[in-house]
Amino acid sequence: MSPTTPAVTLAVCTRGRPEQARATLDALDHGAAGLPLVVVDQGEEASAALAARAERSARMRVIYDSGRGLSRARNIALRAVETEWVAFVDDDCIVATDFGDALEAEC
């Protein structure tokens, strides 16, 4: 990887927890803004809020999946990334402000 190409993609899998997912994504915007982000949404319907957020962010991609299960969602995310490493962040996790830097230092 070149110094300007991230080595890791962040992946958040969510289902029916819009407020928790929003808080997690807000924290990732502050703590890992330079890293690509894939969100797998397994809600009953595709989230308009997630879609709108992705439209405003060049680094974020949302994949709607009508299936169920964390393992399934994680496999979908794995197939969507282009980096060597993937870091899964739970949809109720609030990362530290230095999360992205610390993660890249480990990759």
PDB file of C-alpha atoms in Angstrom:
ATOM      1  CA  MET A   1       0.000   0.000   0.000  1.00  0.00           C
ATOM      2  CA  SER A   2       1.180   3.500  -0.720  1.00  0.00           C
ATOM      3  CA  PRO A   3       1.306   6.025   2.131  1.00  0.00           C
ATOM      4  CA  THR A   4      -1.840   7.725   0.771  1.00  0.00           C
ATOM      5  CA  THR A   5      -3.848   4.535   0.238  1.00  0.00           C
ATOM      6  CA  PRO A   6      -5.493   3.210   3.402  1.00  0.00           C
ATOM      7  CA  ALA A   7      -4.565  -0.344   4.332  1.00  0.00           C
ATOM      8  CA  VAL A   8      -7.810  -0.944   6.193  1.00  0.00           C
ATOM      9  CA  THR A   9     -11.524  -0.493   5.572  1.00  0.00           C
ATOM     10  CA  LEU A  10     -14.006  -0.064   8.382  1.00  0.00           C
ATOM     11  CA  ALA A  11     -17.184  -2.137   8.295  1.00  0.00           C
ATOM     12  CA  VAL A  12     -20.343  -1.565  10.333  1.00  0.00           C
ATOM     13  CA  CYS A  13     -23.193  -4.071  10.190  1.00  0.00           C
ATOM     14  CA  THR A  14     -26.543  -2.854  11.496  1.00  0.00           C
ATOM     15  CA  ARG A  15     -30.177  -3.863  11.745  1.00  0.00           C
ATOM     16  CA  GLY A  16     -32.966  -1.752  13.177  1.00  0.00           C
ATOM     17  CA  ARG A  17     -30.799   0.425  15.449  1.00  0.00           C
ATOM     18  CA  PRO A  18     -30.696   3.779  13.656  1.00  0.00           C
ATOM     19  CA  GLU A  19     -29.778   5.922  16.658  1.00  0.00           C
ATOM     20  CA  GLN A  20     -26.928   3.644  17.743  1.00  0.00           C
ATOM     21  CA  ALA A  21     -25.647   3.355  14.172  1.00  0.00           C
ATOM     22  CA  ARG A  22     -25.789   7.138  13.749  1.00  0.00           C
ATOM     23  CA  ALA A  23     -23.746   7.656  16.916  1.00  0.00           C
ATOM     24  CA  THR A  24     -21.215   5.056  15.773  1.00  0.00           C
ATOM     25  CA  LEU A  25     -20.877   6.680  12.349  1.00  0.00           C
ATOM     26  CA  ASP A  26     -20.543  10.116  13.946  1.00  0.00           C
ATOM     27  CA  ALA A  27     -17.706   8.787  16.109  1.00  0.00           C
ATOM     28  CA  LEU A  28     -16.035   7.194  13.078  1.00  0.00           C
ATOM     29  CA  ASP A  29     -16.273  10.525  11.257  1.00  0.00           C
ATOM     30  CA  HIS A  30     -14.170  12.037  14.052  1.00  0.00           C
ATOM     31  CA  GLY A  31     -11.962   9.096  14.980  1.00  0.00           C
ATOM     32  CA  ALA A  32     -11.248   7.548  11.576  1.00  0.00           C
ATOM     33  CA  ALA A  33     -12.274  10.057   8.925  1.00  0.00           C
ATOM     34  CA  GLY A  34      -9.572   9.018   6.463  1.00  0.00           C
ATOM     35  CA  LEU A  35     -10.561   5.365   6.216  1.00  0.00           C
ATOM     36  CA  PRO A  36     -13.021   3.822   3.759  1.00  0.00           C
ATOM     37  CA  LEU A  37     -16.287   2.700   5.338  1.00  0.00           C
ATOM     38  CA  VAL A  38     -18.777   0.000   4.353  1.00  0.00           C
ATOM     39  CA  VAL A  39     -22.126  -0.200   6.131  1.00  0.00           C
ATOM     40  CA  VAL A  40     -24.303  -3.285   5.696  1.00  0.00           C
ATOM     41  CA  ASP A  41     -27.915  -2.435   6.548  1.00  0.00           C
ATOM     42  CA  GLN A  42     -30.171  -5.405   7.266  1.00  0.00           C
ATOM     43  CA  GLY A  43     -33.153  -3.358   8.402  1.00  0.00           C
ATOM     44  CA  GLU A  44     -36.717  -4.142   7.388  1.00  0.00           C
ATOM     45  CA  GLU A  45     -36.343  -1.436   4.739  1.00  0.00           C
ATOM     46  CA  ALA A  46     -33.302   0.354   3.382  1.00  0.00           C
ATOM     47  CA  SER A  47     -32.480   3.305   5.620  1.00  0.00           C
ATOM     48  CA  ALA A  48     -33.010   6.641   3.893  1.00  0.00           C
ATOM     49  CA  ALA A  49     -30.814   8.286   6.530  1.00  0.00           C
ATOM     50  CA  LEU A  50     -27.913   5.940   5.771  1.00  0.00           C
ATOM     51  CA  ALA A  51     -28.362   6.435   2.030  1.00  0.00           C
ATOM     52  CA  ALA A  52     -28.370  10.231   2.423  1.00  0.00           C
ATOM     53  CA  ARG A  53     -25.288  10.075   4.627  1.00  0.00           C
ATOM     54  CA  ALA A  54     -23.459   7.946   2.046  1.00  0.00           C
ATOM     55  CA  GLU A  55     -24.339  10.446  -0.690  1.00  0.00           C
ATOM     56  CA  ARG A  56     -22.579  13.154   1.319  1.00  0.00           C
ATOM     57  CA  SER A  57     -19.488  11.026   1.970  1.00  0.00           C
ATOM     58  CA  ALA A  58     -17.022   9.873  -0.667  1.00  0.00           C
ATOM     59  CA  ARG A  59     -15.604   7.277   1.725  1.00  0.00           C
ATOM     60  CA  MET A  60     -18.875   5.587   2.727  1.00  0.00           C
ATOM     61  CA  ARG A  61     -20.749   2.864   0.911  1.00  0.00           C
ATOM     62  CA  VAL A  62     -24.055   1.421   2.135  1.00  0.00           C
ATOM     63  CA  ILE A  63     -25.194  -2.034   1.097  1.00  0.00           C
ATOM     64  CA  TYR A  64     -28.803  -2.965   1.841  1.00  0.00           C
ATOM     65  CA  ASP A  65     -29.364  -6.670   2.505  1.00  0.00           C
ATOM     66  CA  SER A  66     -32.795  -8.149   3.130  1.00  0.00           C
ATOM     67  CA  GLY A  67     -31.199 -11.187   4.762  1.00  0.00           C
ATOM     68  CA  ARG A  68     -30.487 -11.612   8.440  1.00  0.00           C
ATOM     69  CA  GLY A  69     -27.511 -12.410  10.601  1.00  0.00           C
ATOM     70  CA  LEU A  70     -24.256 -10.827  11.628  1.00  0.00           C
ATOM     71  CA  SER A  71     -22.135 -13.492   9.910  1.00  0.00           C
ATOM     72  CA  ARG A  72     -23.990 -12.931   6.651  1.00  0.00           C
ATOM     73  CA  ALA A  73     -23.605  -9.148   6.960  1.00  0.00           C
ATOM     74  CA  ARG A  74     -19.889  -9.450   7.692  1.00  0.00           C
ATOM     75  CA  ASN A  75     -19.383 -11.713   4.678  1.00  0.00           C
ATOM     76  CA  ILE A  76     -21.163  -9.154   2.491  1.00  0.00           C
ATOM     77  CA  ALA A  77     -18.877  -6.432   3.847  1.00  0.00           C
ATOM     78  CA  LEU A  78     -15.781  -8.579   3.239  1.00  0.00           C
ATOM     79  CA  ARG A  79     -16.739  -9.040  -0.404  1.00  0.00           C
ATOM     80  CA  ALA A  80     -17.211  -5.273  -0.812  1.00  0.00           C
ATOM     81  CA  VAL A  81     -13.827  -4.051   0.431  1.00  0.00           C
ATOM     82  CA  GLU A  82     -10.722  -3.427  -1.646  1.00  0.00           C
ATOM     83  CA  THR A  83      -8.148  -3.136   1.131  1.00  0.00           C
ATOM     84  CA  GLU A  84      -5.993  -5.868   2.614  1.00  0.00           C
ATOM     85  CA  TRP A  85      -7.461  -5.374   6.099  1.00  0.00           C
ATOM     86  CA  VAL A  86     -10.997  -4.959   7.427  1.00  0.00           C
ATOM     87  CA  ALA A  87     -11.920  -3.714  10.901  1.00  0.00           C
ATOM     88  CA  PHE A  88     -15.452  -4.498  12.030  1.00  0.00           C
ATOM     89  CA  VAL A  89     -16.988  -1.920  14.349  1.00  0.00           C
ATOM     90  CA  ASP A  90     -20.203  -2.811  16.176  1.00  0.00           C
ATOM     91  CA  ASP A  91     -23.123  -0.498  15.475  1.00  0.00           C
ATOM     92  CA  ASP A  92     -23.255   0.572  19.124  1.00  0.00           C
ATOM     93  CA  CYS A  93     -19.539   1.305  19.505  1.00  0.00           C
ATOM     94  CA  ILE A  94     -18.177   4.800  20.047  1.00  0.00           C
ATOM     95  CA  VAL A  95     -14.536   4.820  18.936  1.00  0.00           C
ATOM     96  CA  ALA A  96     -11.822   7.028  20.396  1.00  0.00           C
ATOM     97  CA  THR A  97     -10.728  10.113  18.486  1.00  0.00           C
ATOM     98  CA  ASP A  98      -7.380   8.455  17.643  1.00  0.00           C
ATOM     99  CA  PHE A  99      -8.944   5.153  16.554  1.00  0.00           C
ATOM    100  CA  GLY A 100      -8.068   5.472  12.855  1.00  0.00           C
ATOM    101  CA  ASP A 101      -4.453   6.439  13.487  1.00  0.00           C
ATOM    102  CA  ALA A 102      -3.988   3.608  15.974  1.00  0.00           C
ATOM    103  CA  LEU A 103      -5.602   1.110  13.627  1.00  0.00           C
ATOM    104  CA  GLU A 104      -3.471   2.140  10.647  1.00  0.00           C
ATOM    105  CA  ALA A 105      -0.342   1.893  12.788  1.00  0.00           C
ATOM    106  CA  GLU A 106      -1.181  -1.785  13.403  1.00  0.00           C
ATOM    107  CA  CYS A 107      -1.786  -2.661   9.739  1.00  0.00           C
TER     108      CYS A 107
END
